[in-house]
Protein backbone atom coordinates (compact mmCIF):
# COMPACT_ATOMS: atom_id res chain seq x y z
CA UNK A 1 0.00 0.00 0.00
CA UNK A 2 1.25 3.50 -0.91
CA UNK A 3 0.44 6.35 1.49
CA UNK A 4 0.96 10.00 0.58
CA UNK A 5 0.40 12.90 2.99
CA UNK A 6 -0.03 16.56 1.97
CA UNK A 7 0.60 18.88 4.91
CA UNK A 8 2.19 22.21 5.86
CA UNK A 9 3.57 20.54 9.04
CA UNK A 10 5.53 17.50 7.75
CA UNK A 11 7.25 17.11 11.12
CA UNK A 12 3.81 16.46 12.63
CA UNK A 13 3.75 13.17 10.70
CA UNK A 14 7.17 11.99 11.88
CA UNK A 15 5.47 9.31 14.03
CA UNK A 16 4.66 7.52 10.79
CA UNK A 17 8.24 6.34 10.71
CA UNK A 18 7.89 4.84 14.18
CA UNK A 19 6.15 1.75 15.59
CA UNK A 20 3.53 0.17 13.37
CA UNK A 21 4.01 1.85 10.01
CA UNK A 22 7.77 1.75 10.56
CA UNK A 23 7.86 -2.07 10.55
CA UNK A 24 5.52 -2.25 7.57
CA UNK A 25 7.87 -0.02 5.59
CA UNK A 26 10.80 -2.29 6.43
CA UNK A 27 8.78 -5.31 5.32
CA UNK A 28 7.84 -3.54 2.06
CA UNK A 29 4.14 -3.80 2.88
CA UNK A 30 3.94 -0.05 3.06
CA UNK A 31 5.42 2.93 1.22
CA UNK A 32 4.97 6.29 2.94
CA UNK A 33 5.72 9.76 1.54
CA UNK A 34 5.09 13.06 3.36
CA UNK A 35 4.93 16.17 1.18
CA UNK A 36 5.14 19.81 2.33
CA UNK A 37 2.40 21.64 0.41
CA UNK A 38 4.51 24.85 0.43
CA UNK A 39 6.75 23.35 -2.27
CA UNK A 40 3.87 23.97 -4.65
CA UNK A 41 3.42 27.63 -3.54
CA UNK A 42 5.83 29.55 -5.72
CA UNK A 43 5.56 33.12 -4.36
CA UNK A 44 8.33 34.55 -2.20
CA UNK A 45 6.57 33.50 1.00
CA UNK A 46 5.31 30.13 -0.23
CA UNK A 47 1.81 31.32 0.65
CA UNK A 48 -0.70 28.48 1.03
CA UNK A 49 -3.61 30.40 2.53
CA UNK A 50 -5.78 33.42 1.80
CA UNK A 51 -8.85 35.22 3.13
CA UNK A 52 -12.27 33.52 2.70
CA UNK A 53 -14.67 34.62 -0.03
CA UNK A 54 -17.83 35.85 1.65
CA UNK A 55 -15.82 37.11 4.62
CA UNK A 56 -15.55 35.49 8.04
CA UNK A 57 -12.76 34.68 10.49
CA UNK A 58 -9.55 32.88 9.67
CA UNK A 59 -7.91 31.87 6.43
CA UNK A 60 -8.61 29.18 3.84
CA UNK A 61 -6.04 26.98 2.13
CA UNK A 62 -5.51 27.98 -1.51
CA UNK A 63 -6.39 25.47 -4.28
CA UNK A 64 -3.42 25.95 -6.61
CA UNK A 65 -0.73 24.21 -4.48
CA UNK A 66 -3.03 21.19 -4.10
CA UNK A 67 -3.71 21.13 -7.84
CA UNK A 68 0.00 21.03 -8.63
CA UNK A 69 0.54 18.38 -5.97
CA UNK A 70 -2.23 16.23 -7.48
CA UNK A 71 -0.63 16.53 -10.91
CA UNK A 72 2.91 15.76 -9.69
CA UNK A 73 1.80 12.88 -7.46
CA UNK A 74 -0.60 11.56 -10.11
CA UNK A 75 -3.40 10.87 -7.65
CA UNK A 76 -5.92 9.76 -10.32
CA UNK A 77 -7.60 6.53 -9.18
CA UNK A 78 -6.31 6.78 -5.62
CA UNK A 79 -8.51 7.02 -2.52
CA UNK A 80 -8.19 10.55 -1.16
CA UNK A 81 -8.82 10.78 2.59
CA UNK A 82 -9.71 14.25 3.87
CA UNK A 83 -9.91 14.47 7.66
CA UNK A 84 -12.49 17.18 8.49
CA UNK A 85 -14.85 17.89 11.39
CA UNK A 86 -17.66 18.01 8.81
CA UNK A 87 -16.90 14.52 7.54
CA UNK A 88 -18.78 11.25 8.12
CA UNK A 89 -17.66 9.59 11.41
CA UNK A 90 -14.61 7.38 10.77
CA UNK A 91 -15.48 3.80 11.84
CA UNK A 92 -13.87 0.37 11.95
CA UNK A 93 -15.84 -0.41 8.82
CA UNK A 94 -14.05 2.48 7.06
CA UNK A 95 -10.71 1.18 8.35
CA UNK A 96 -11.48 -2.27 6.93
CA UNK A 97 -12.47 -0.73 3.60
CA UNK A 98 -9.44 1.56 3.32
CA UNK A 99 -7.16 -1.37 4.21
CA UNK A 100 -8.18 -2.97 0.90
CA UNK A 101 -6.95 0.01 -1.16
CA UNK A 102 -3.60 0.15 -3.02
CA UNK A 103 -3.10 3.86 -2.50
CA UNK A 104 -4.33 6.42 0.02
CA UNK A 105 -3.63 10.16 -0.28
CA UNK A 106 -4.26 12.19 2.90
CA UNK A 107 -5.06 15.91 2.59
CA UNK A 108 -4.18 17.41 5.97
CA UNK A 109 -5.89 20.78 6.22
CA UNK A 110 -5.11 23.68 8.54
CA UNK A 111 -6.58 27.16 9.17
CA UNK A 112 -10.34 27.11 8.54
CA UNK A 113 -9.94 24.28 6.03
CA UNK A 114 -9.21 23.65 2.35
CA UNK A 115 -10.86 25.47 -0.60
CA UNK A 116 -13.87 23.25 -1.46
CA UNK A 117 -12.89 23.18 -5.14
CA UNK A 118 -9.84 21.08 -4.22
CA UNK A 119 -12.17 18.33 -2.98
CA UNK A 120 -14.58 18.75 -5.93
CA UNK A 121 -11.65 18.51 -8.35
CA UNK A 122 -10.18 15.50 -6.53
CA UNK A 123 -13.60 13.79 -6.66
CA UNK A 124 -13.50 14.10 -10.46
CA UNK A 125 -10.34 11.98 -10.68
CA UNK A 126 -10.30 9.93 -7.45
CA UNK A 127 -12.47 8.44 -4.69
CA UNK A 128 -12.71 11.13 -2.00
CA UNK A 129 -13.59 10.22 1.60
CA UNK A 130 -14.28 13.14 3.96
CA UNK A 131 -13.98 11.56 7.42
CA UNK A 132 -14.19 12.92 10.96
CA UNK A 133 -12.32 11.49 13.89
CA UNK A 134 -15.02 12.56 16.31
CA UNK A 135 -17.28 15.34 17.51
CA UNK A 136 -14.59 17.68 18.82
CA UNK A 137 -12.46 20.34 17.08
CA UNK A 138 -8.75 19.89 16.32
CA UNK A 139 -6.50 22.55 14.73
CA UNK A 140 -5.69 20.49 11.69
CA UNK A 141 -5.98 17.15 9.93
CA UNK A 142 -2.59 15.65 10.82
CA UNK A 143 -3.61 13.99 14.09
CA UNK A 144 -6.64 12.46 12.39
CA UNK A 145 -4.46 11.27 9.50
CA UNK A 146 -2.15 9.53 11.98
CA UNK A 147 -5.07 7.84 13.76
CA UNK A 148 -6.71 6.72 10.53
CA UNK A 149 -3.36 5.43 9.27
CA UNK A 150 -2.84 3.29 12.39
CA UNK A 151 -6.41 1.92 12.24
CA UNK A 152 -5.89 0.98 8.56
CA UNK A 153 -2.28 -0.25 8.50
CA UNK A 154 -2.81 -2.69 11.37
CA UNK A 155 -5.49 -4.44 9.26
CA UNK A 156 -3.23 -5.01 6.27
CA UNK A 157 -3.04 -8.79 5.83
CA UNK A 158 0.27 -10.15 7.03
CA UNK A 159 0.96 -7.07 9.07
CA UNK A 160 -0.25 -7.77 12.59
CA UNK A 161 1.98 -10.49 14.14
CA UNK A 162 -0.98 -12.25 15.75
CA UNK A 163 -3.87 -11.77 13.34
CA UNK A 164 -6.25 -13.62 15.68
CA UNK A 165 -6.00 -10.73 18.16
CA UNK A 166 -7.80 -8.66 15.54
CA UNK A 167 -10.83 -10.91 15.85
CA UNK A 168 -11.99 -10.16 19.37
CA UNK A 169 -11.66 -6.39 19.20
CA UNK A 170 -14.14 -3.66 20.02
CA UNK A 171 -16.29 -2.55 17.14
CA UNK A 172 -15.70 -5.85 15.40
CA UNK A 173 -19.07 -7.19 16.46
CA UNK A 174 -20.63 -4.05 17.89
CA UNK A 175 -19.65 -4.82 21.53
CA UNK A 176 -16.93 -3.09 23.54
CA UNK A 177 -14.07 -5.17 24.95
CA UNK A 178 -14.08 -7.04 28.26
CA UNK A 179 -11.69 -5.93 31.06
CA UNK A 180 -8.22 -7.56 30.94
CA UNK A 181 -5.93 -8.56 33.80
CA UNK A 182 -2.40 -9.96 34.21
CA UNK A 183 -0.10 -10.86 37.12
CA UNK A 184 0.19 -10.16 40.05
CA UNK A 185 -3.05 -11.78 41.30
CA UNK A 186 -3.35 -9.03 43.93
CA UNK A 187 -2.24 -5.45 43.37
CA UNK A 188 -2.70 -2.59 45.82
CA UNK A 189 -5.61 -4.45 47.34
CA UNK A 190 -7.23 -5.19 43.97
CA UNK A 191 -7.86 -8.87 43.14
CA UNK A 192 -8.05 -10.41 39.68
CA UNK A 193 -11.67 -11.73 39.31
CA UNK A 194 -11.69 -15.34 40.55
CA UNK A 195 -13.52 -16.58 37.43
CA UNK A 196 -10.45 -15.73 35.36
CA UNK A 197 -8.29 -17.93 37.58
CA UNK A 198 -10.78 -20.86 37.46
CA UNK A 199 -9.48 -22.51 34.30
CA UNK A 200 -13.12 -23.03 33.27
CA UNK A 201 -12.87 -21.61 29.75
CA UNK A 202 -16.61 -21.89 29.07
CA UNK A 203 -17.42 -19.89 32.18
CA UNK A 204 -14.66 -17.38 31.40
CA UNK A 205 -16.01 -16.84 27.89
CA UNK A 206 -19.54 -16.32 29.25
CA UNK A 207 -18.27 -13.89 31.90
CA UNK A 208 -16.32 -11.95 29.31
CA UNK A 209 -19.32 -11.73 26.95
CA UNK A 210 -21.50 -10.46 29.79
CA UNK A 211 -18.81 -7.89 30.71
CA UNK A 212 -18.83 -6.73 27.10
CA UNK A 213 -22.61 -6.38 27.05
CA UNK A 214 -22.71 -4.53 30.38
CA UNK A 215 -19.96 -2.13 29.33
CA UNK A 216 -21.59 -1.51 25.96
CA UNK A 217 -24.99 -0.88 27.51
CA UNK A 218 -23.43 1.58 30.00
CA UNK A 219 -21.02 3.36 27.68
CA UNK A 220 -22.32 2.90 24.13
CA UNK A 221 -26.00 1.97 24.13
CA UNK A 222 -26.14 3.14 20.52
CA UNK A 223 -23.89 0.18 19.63
CA UNK A 224 -25.90 -2.28 21.64
CA UNK A 225 -28.97 -2.31 19.44
CA UNK A 226 -27.72 -4.00 16.29
CA UNK A 227 -25.61 -6.68 17.94
CA UNK A 228 -28.08 -7.23 20.80
CA UNK A 229 -30.81 -7.70 18.23
CA UNK A 230 -28.65 -10.08 16.25
CA UNK A 231 -27.67 -12.06 19.32
CA UNK A 232 -30.87 -11.93 21.31
CA UNK A 233 -32.84 -15.15 21.25
CA UNK A 234 -36.23 -13.39 21.35
CA UNK A 235 -35.95 -10.39 19.04
CA UNK A 236 -34.08 -11.91 16.11
CA UNK A 237 -35.95 -10.88 12.91
CA UNK A 238 -37.89 -13.65 11.15
CA UNK A 239 -39.36 -13.66 7.65
CA UNK A 240 -43.08 -12.84 7.87
CA UNK A 241 -45.43 -15.65 6.90
CA UNK A 242 -48.97 -15.24 5.46
CA UNK A 243 -50.45 -16.08 8.86
CA UNK A 244 -48.74 -12.99 10.27
CA UNK A 245 -50.69 -10.60 8.00
CA UNK A 246 -53.64 -9.92 10.32
CA UNK A 247 -51.51 -9.29 13.41
CA UNK A 248 -49.04 -7.25 11.40
CA UNK A 249 -51.85 -5.06 10.06
CA UNK A 250 -52.95 -4.38 13.63
CA UNK A 251 -49.39 -3.37 14.55
CA UNK A 252 -49.11 -1.25 11.38
CA UNK A 253 -52.30 0.66 12.08
CA UNK A 254 -51.29 1.23 15.74
CA UNK A 255 -47.88 2.51 14.70
CA UNK A 256 -49.27 4.89 12.05
CA UNK A 257 -51.70 6.56 14.43
CA UNK A 258 -48.95 9.05 15.35
CA UNK A 259 -48.37 9.68 11.65
CA UNK A 260 -52.08 10.34 11.12
CA UNK A 261 -52.15 12.70 14.10
CA UNK A 262 -49.04 14.49 12.83
CA UNK A 263 -50.60 14.89 9.40
CA UNK A 264 -54.16 15.47 10.59
CA UNK A 265 -55.47 12.79 8.20
CA UNK A 266 -56.54 9.17 8.18
CA UNK A 267 -55.99 9.09 4.44
CA UNK A 268 -52.92 6.92 4.79
CA UNK A 269 -52.56 3.68 2.78
CA UNK A 270 -51.85 1.87 6.07
CA UNK A 271 -55.45 2.45 7.15
CA UNK A 272 -57.04 1.34 3.89
CA UNK A 273 -54.95 -1.77 3.29
CA UNK A 274 -56.72 -5.12 3.81
CA UNK A 275 -55.21 -8.21 5.42
CA UNK A 276 -55.23 -9.88 2.02
CA UNK A 277 -53.38 -6.97 0.38
CA UNK A 278 -50.79 -6.97 3.17
CA UNK A 279 -50.39 -10.75 2.89
CA UNK A 280 -49.94 -10.46 -0.88
CA UNK A 281 -47.38 -7.72 -0.37
CA UNK A 282 -45.07 -10.30 1.27
CA UNK A 283 -44.32 -11.52 -2.23
CA UNK A 284 -42.85 -8.28 -3.63
CA UNK A 285 -41.70 -6.92 -0.28
CA UNK A 286 -39.17 -8.96 1.78
CA UNK A 287 -41.03 -8.54 5.07
CA UNK A 288 -39.50 -9.28 8.50
CA UNK A 289 -41.06 -9.38 11.97
CA UNK A 290 -39.61 -9.46 15.49
CA UNK A 291 -41.61 -11.33 18.13
CA UNK A 292 -41.42 -10.95 21.88
CA UNK A 293 -43.59 -12.93 24.23
CA UNK A 294 -45.29 -14.55 21.24
CA UNK A 295 -46.48 -11.30 19.67
CA UNK A 296 -45.12 -9.25 16.82
CA UNK A 297 -43.43 -6.19 18.37
CA UNK A 298 -41.56 -4.81 15.38
CA UNK A 299 -41.33 -5.16 11.63
CA UNK A 300 -39.64 -3.83 8.51
CA UNK A 301 -39.60 -4.60 4.82
CA UNK A 302 -37.39 -4.08 1.80
CA UNK A 303 -37.51 -4.56 -1.95
CA UNK A 304 -35.16 -3.87 -4.84
CA UNK A 305 -36.17 -1.40 -7.53
CA UNK A 306 -33.42 -0.94 -10.07
CA UNK A 307 -30.20 -0.31 -8.15
CA UNK A 308 -32.09 0.95 -5.11
CA UNK A 309 -33.16 -0.97 -2.02
CA UNK A 310 -36.49 0.49 -0.99
CA UNK A 311 -37.13 0.25 2.74
CA UNK A 312 -40.58 0.56 4.26
CA UNK A 313 -42.85 0.06 7.20
CA UNK A 314 -40.15 0.40 9.85
CA UNK A 315 -42.29 -0.08 12.95
CA UNK A 316 -41.82 -0.72 16.66
CA UNK A 317 -44.79 -1.47 18.90
CA UNK A 318 -46.00 1.33 21.12
CA UNK A 319 -44.17 1.16 24.44
CA UNK A 320 -41.08 -0.46 22.99
CA UNK A 321 -39.66 2.68 21.42
CA UNK A 322 -36.19 4.12 22.31
CA UNK A 323 -34.65 0.70 22.91
CA UNK A 324 -32.70 1.07 19.72
CA UNK A 325 -34.98 -1.46 18.03
CA UNK A 326 -35.86 0.91 15.18
CA UNK A 327 -32.21 1.64 14.50
CA UNK A 328 -31.40 -2.06 14.74
CA UNK A 329 -34.18 -2.96 12.30
CA UNK A 330 -32.97 -0.29 9.88
CA UNK A 331 -29.44 -1.69 10.12
CA UNK A 332 -30.82 -5.18 9.65
CA UNK A 333 -32.94 -4.45 6.56
CA UNK A 334 -30.06 -2.47 5.01
CA UNK A 335 -27.90 -5.56 5.48
CA UNK A 336 -30.49 -7.54 3.52
CA UNK A 337 -29.94 -5.48 0.36
CA UNK A 338 -28.74 -7.69 -2.50
CA UNK A 339 -25.44 -7.16 -4.29
CA UNK A 340 -25.55 -4.45 -6.87
CA UNK A 341 -27.75 -2.19 -4.75
CA UNK A 342 -26.11 1.24 -4.59
CA UNK A 343 -28.43 3.16 -2.33
CA UNK A 344 -31.26 2.87 0.15
CA UNK A 345 -34.49 4.82 -0.28
CA UNK A 346 -37.46 5.35 1.99
CA UNK A 347 -40.29 7.80 2.64
CA UNK A 348 -41.58 9.28 5.89
CA UNK A 349 -44.19 11.84 6.89
CA UNK A 350 -43.29 15.36 5.78
CA UNK A 351 -44.51 16.65 9.13
CA UNK A 352 -42.91 13.97 11.24
CA UNK A 353 -39.67 15.71 12.31
CA UNK A 354 -38.95 12.95 14.85
CA UNK A 355 -38.80 10.31 12.14
CA UNK A 356 -36.89 12.60 9.81
CA UNK A 357 -34.30 13.19 12.56
CA UNK A 358 -34.13 9.42 13.17
CA UNK A 359 -33.34 8.75 9.51
CA UNK A 360 -30.91 11.64 9.04
CA UNK A 361 -29.03 10.46 12.14
CA UNK A 362 -28.77 7.09 10.37
CA UNK A 363 -27.13 8.72 7.37
CA UNK A 364 -30.17 9.39 5.21
CA UNK A 365 -30.70 12.71 3.48
CA UNK A 366 -33.98 14.21 2.35
CA UNK A 367 -33.93 14.46 -1.45
CA UNK A 368 -36.28 16.00 -3.98
CA UNK A 369 -38.28 13.82 -6.35
CA UNK A 370 -41.55 11.93 -6.35
CA UNK A 371 -42.88 10.70 -3.06
CA UNK A 372 -46.36 9.64 -1.86
CA UNK A 373 -48.59 12.55 -0.75
CA UNK A 374 -47.63 14.00 2.67
CA UNK A 375 -44.23 12.32 2.67
CA UNK A 376 -40.62 13.25 2.05
CA UNK A 377 -38.16 11.05 0.17
CA UNK A 378 -34.88 10.09 1.89
CA UNK A 379 -31.88 8.36 0.40
CA UNK A 380 -28.57 7.00 1.72
CA UNK A 381 -25.72 5.78 -0.42
CA UNK A 382 -24.65 2.28 0.38
CA UNK A 383 -21.23 1.92 2.07
CA UNK A 384 -18.88 0.28 -0.43
CA UNK A 385 -17.75 -2.32 2.12
CA UNK A 386 -21.37 -3.39 2.68
CA UNK A 387 -21.69 -4.33 -1.03
C1 LIG B 1 -9.09 18.94 9.59
C2 LIG B 1 -8.48 22.55 9.72
C3 LIG B 1 -9.27 23.26 11.98
C4 LIG B 1 -11.72 23.12 11.77
C5 LIG B 1 -11.90 25.88 12.41
C6 LIG B 1 -10.44 24.83 13.99
C7 LIG B 1 -11.02 15.59 11.89
N1 LIG B 1 -12.58 15.30 14.40
C8 LIG B 1 -11.96 16.46 13.99
N2 LIG B 1 -11.99 17.62 14.64
N3 LIG B 1 -11.29 18.57 13.94
C9 LIG B 1 -10.83 18.00 12.82
C10 LIG B 1 -10.10 18.78 11.78
C11 LIG B 1 -9.90 20.16 12.03
C12 LIG B 1 -9.30 20.90 11.02
C13 LIG B 1 -8.90 20.31 9.81
C14 LIG B 1 -9.69 18.17 10.59
C15 LIG B 1 -8.38 21.35 9.00
N4 LIG B 1 -9.02 22.25 10.93
C16 LIG B 1 -10.54 24.01 11.68
C17 LIG B 1 -12.99 23.88 11.50
C18 LIG B 1 -13.11 25.00 12.50
N5 LIG B 1 -10.64 25.15 12.60
C19 LIG B 1 -11.23 16.65 12.81
N6 LIG B 1 -10.88 14.70 11.18
PDB file of N, CA, C and O in Angstrom, residues 238-248 275 278-280 282-283 287-289 291 296:
ATOM      1  N   UNK A 238     -37.486 -12.450  11.903  1.00  0.00           N
ATOM      2  CA  UNK A 238     -37.891 -13.655  11.154  1.00  0.00           C
ATOM      3  C   UNK A 238     -38.685 -13.207   9.919  1.00  0.00           C
ATOM      4  O   UNK A 238     -39.350 -12.172   9.963  1.00  0.00           O
ATOM      5  N   UNK A 239     -38.599 -13.968   8.874  1.00  0.00           N
ATOM      6  CA  UNK A 239     -39.359 -13.660   7.654  1.00  0.00           C
ATOM      7  C   UNK A 239     -40.843 -13.785   7.962  1.00  0.00           C
ATOM      8  O   UNK A 239     -41.283 -14.769   8.573  1.00  0.00           O
ATOM      9  N   UNK A 240     -41.630 -12.794   7.600  1.00  0.00           N
ATOM     10  CA  UNK A 240     -43.077 -12.840   7.868  1.00  0.00           C
ATOM     11  C   UNK A 240     -43.718 -13.941   7.037  1.00  0.00           C
ATOM     12  O   UNK A 240     -43.295 -14.201   5.899  1.00  0.00           O
ATOM     13  N   UNK A 241     -44.688 -14.602   7.615  1.00  0.00           N
ATOM     14  CA  UNK A 241     -45.434 -15.646   6.902  1.00  0.00           C
ATOM     15  C   UNK A 241     -46.868 -15.163   6.715  1.00  0.00           C
ATOM     16  O   UNK A 241     -47.327 -14.265   7.454  1.00  0.00           O
ATOM     17  N   UNK A 242     -47.594 -15.718   5.736  1.00  0.00           N
ATOM     18  CA  UNK A 242     -48.969 -15.240   5.462  1.00  0.00           C
ATOM     19  C   UNK A 242     -49.817 -15.141   6.728  1.00  0.00           C
ATOM     20  O   UNK A 242     -50.560 -14.167   6.918  1.00  0.00           O
ATOM     21  N   UNK A 243     -49.615 -16.077   7.632  1.00  0.00           N
ATOM     22  CA  UNK A 243     -50.448 -16.077   8.860  1.00  0.00           C
ATOM     23  C   UNK A 243     -50.168 -14.863   9.730  1.00  0.00           C
ATOM     24  O   UNK A 243     -50.946 -14.515  10.624  1.00  0.00           O
ATOM     25  N   UNK A 244     -49.064 -14.179   9.465  1.00  0.00           N
ATOM     26  CA  UNK A 244     -48.741 -12.988  10.269  1.00  0.00           C
ATOM     27  C   UNK A 244     -49.523 -11.755   9.820  1.00  0.00           C
ATOM     28  O   UNK A 244     -49.558 -10.742  10.517  1.00  0.00           O
ATOM     29  N   UNK A 245     -50.136 -11.811   8.628  1.00  0.00           N
ATOM     30  CA  UNK A 245     -50.688 -10.597   8.001  1.00  0.00           C
ATOM     31  C   UNK A 245     -51.678  -9.869   8.904  1.00  0.00           C
ATOM     32  O   UNK A 245     -51.570  -8.653   9.103  1.00  0.00           O
ATOM     33  N   UNK A 246     -52.610 -10.589   9.504  1.00  0.00           N
ATOM     34  CA  UNK A 246     -53.636  -9.918  10.322  1.00  0.00           C
ATOM     35  C   UNK A 246     -52.995  -9.196  11.501  1.00  0.00           C
ATOM     36  O   UNK A 246     -53.218  -7.992  11.714  1.00  0.00           O
ATOM     37  N   UNK A 247     -52.130  -9.910  12.232  1.00  0.00           N
ATOM     38  CA  UNK A 247     -51.508  -9.289  13.412  1.00  0.00           C
ATOM     39  C   UNK A 247     -50.609  -8.134  12.998  1.00  0.00           C
ATOM     40  O   UNK A 247     -50.563  -7.084  13.655  1.00  0.00           O
ATOM     41  N   UNK A 248     -49.938  -8.313  11.865  1.00  0.00           N
ATOM     42  CA  UNK A 248     -49.037  -7.249  11.405  1.00  0.00           C
ATOM     43  C   UNK A 248     -49.837  -6.014  11.007  1.00  0.00           C
ATOM     44  O   UNK A 248     -49.417  -4.881  11.231  1.00  0.00           O
ATOM     45  N   UNK A 275     -56.112  -7.117   5.003  1.00  0.00           N
ATOM     46  CA  UNK A 275     -55.214  -8.213   5.417  1.00  0.00           C
ATOM     47  C   UNK A 275     -54.709  -8.947   4.178  1.00  0.00           C
ATOM     48  O   UNK A 275     -53.530  -9.263   4.047  1.00  0.00           O
ATOM     49  N   UNK A 278     -52.065  -6.922   2.435  1.00  0.00           N
ATOM     50  CA  UNK A 278     -50.793  -6.967   3.166  1.00  0.00           C
ATOM     51  C   UNK A 278     -50.141  -8.331   2.974  1.00  0.00           C
ATOM     52  O   UNK A 278     -48.948  -8.436   2.698  1.00  0.00           O
ATOM     53  N   UNK A 279     -50.938  -9.395   3.065  1.00  0.00           N
ATOM     54  CA  UNK A 279     -50.391 -10.747   2.893  1.00  0.00           C
ATOM     55  C   UNK A 279     -49.755 -10.870   1.503  1.00  0.00           C
ATOM     56  O   UNK A 279     -48.622 -11.324   1.363  1.00  0.00           O
ATOM     57  N   UNK A 280     -50.483 -10.350   0.480  1.00  0.00           N
ATOM     58  CA  UNK A 280     -49.937 -10.464  -0.880  1.00  0.00           C
ATOM     59  C   UNK A 280     -48.674  -9.635  -1.045  1.00  0.00           C
ATOM     60  O   UNK A 280     -47.778  -9.978  -1.824  1.00  0.00           O
ATOM     61  N   UNK A 282     -46.249  -9.539   0.826  1.00  0.00           N
ATOM     62  CA  UNK A 282     -45.074 -10.301   1.275  1.00  0.00           C
ATOM     63  C   UNK A 282     -44.312 -10.886   0.092  1.00  0.00           C
ATOM     64  O   UNK A 282     -43.158 -11.273   0.215  1.00  0.00           O
ATOM     65  N   UNK A 283     -44.983 -10.945  -1.041  1.00  0.00           N
ATOM     66  CA  UNK A 283     -44.325 -11.520  -2.231  1.00  0.00           C
ATOM     67  C   UNK A 283     -43.327 -10.510  -2.788  1.00  0.00           C
ATOM     68  O   UNK A 283     -42.143 -10.806  -2.945  1.00  0.00           O
ATOM     69  N   UNK A 287     -40.477  -9.072   3.817  1.00  0.00           N
ATOM     70  CA  UNK A 287     -41.034  -8.536   5.065  1.00  0.00           C
ATOM     71  C   UNK A 287     -40.552  -9.345   6.268  1.00  0.00           C
ATOM     72  O   UNK A 287     -40.580 -10.581   6.238  1.00  0.00           O
ATOM     73  N   UNK A 288     -40.061  -8.623   7.310  1.00  0.00           N
ATOM     74  CA  UNK A 288     -39.498  -9.279   8.498  1.00  0.00           C
ATOM     75  C   UNK A 288     -40.262  -8.813   9.731  1.00  0.00           C
ATOM     76  O   UNK A 288     -40.724  -7.670   9.792  1.00  0.00           O
ATOM     77  N   UNK A 289     -40.401  -9.734  10.697  1.00  0.00           N
ATOM     78  CA  UNK A 289     -41.058  -9.379  11.966  1.00  0.00           C
ATOM     79  C   UNK A 289     -40.180  -9.816  13.136  1.00  0.00           C
ATOM     80  O   UNK A 289     -39.382 -10.757  13.015  1.00  0.00           O
ATOM     81  N   UNK A 291     -40.585 -10.906  17.158  1.00  0.00           N
ATOM     82  CA  UNK A 291     -41.613 -11.328  18.127  1.00  0.00           C
ATOM     83  C   UNK A 291     -41.021 -11.245  19.526  1.00  0.00           C
ATOM     84  O   UNK A 291     -39.829 -11.480  19.724  1.00  0.00           O
ATOM     85  N   UNK A 296     -45.978 -10.038  17.701  1.00  0.00           N
ATOM     86  CA  UNK A 296     -45.115  -9.250  16.815  1.00  0.00           C
ATOM     87  C   UNK A 296     -44.949  -7.874  17.455  1.00  0.00           C
ATOM     88  O   UNK A 296     -45.917  -7.176  17.740  1.00  0.00           O
TER      89      UNK A 296
END
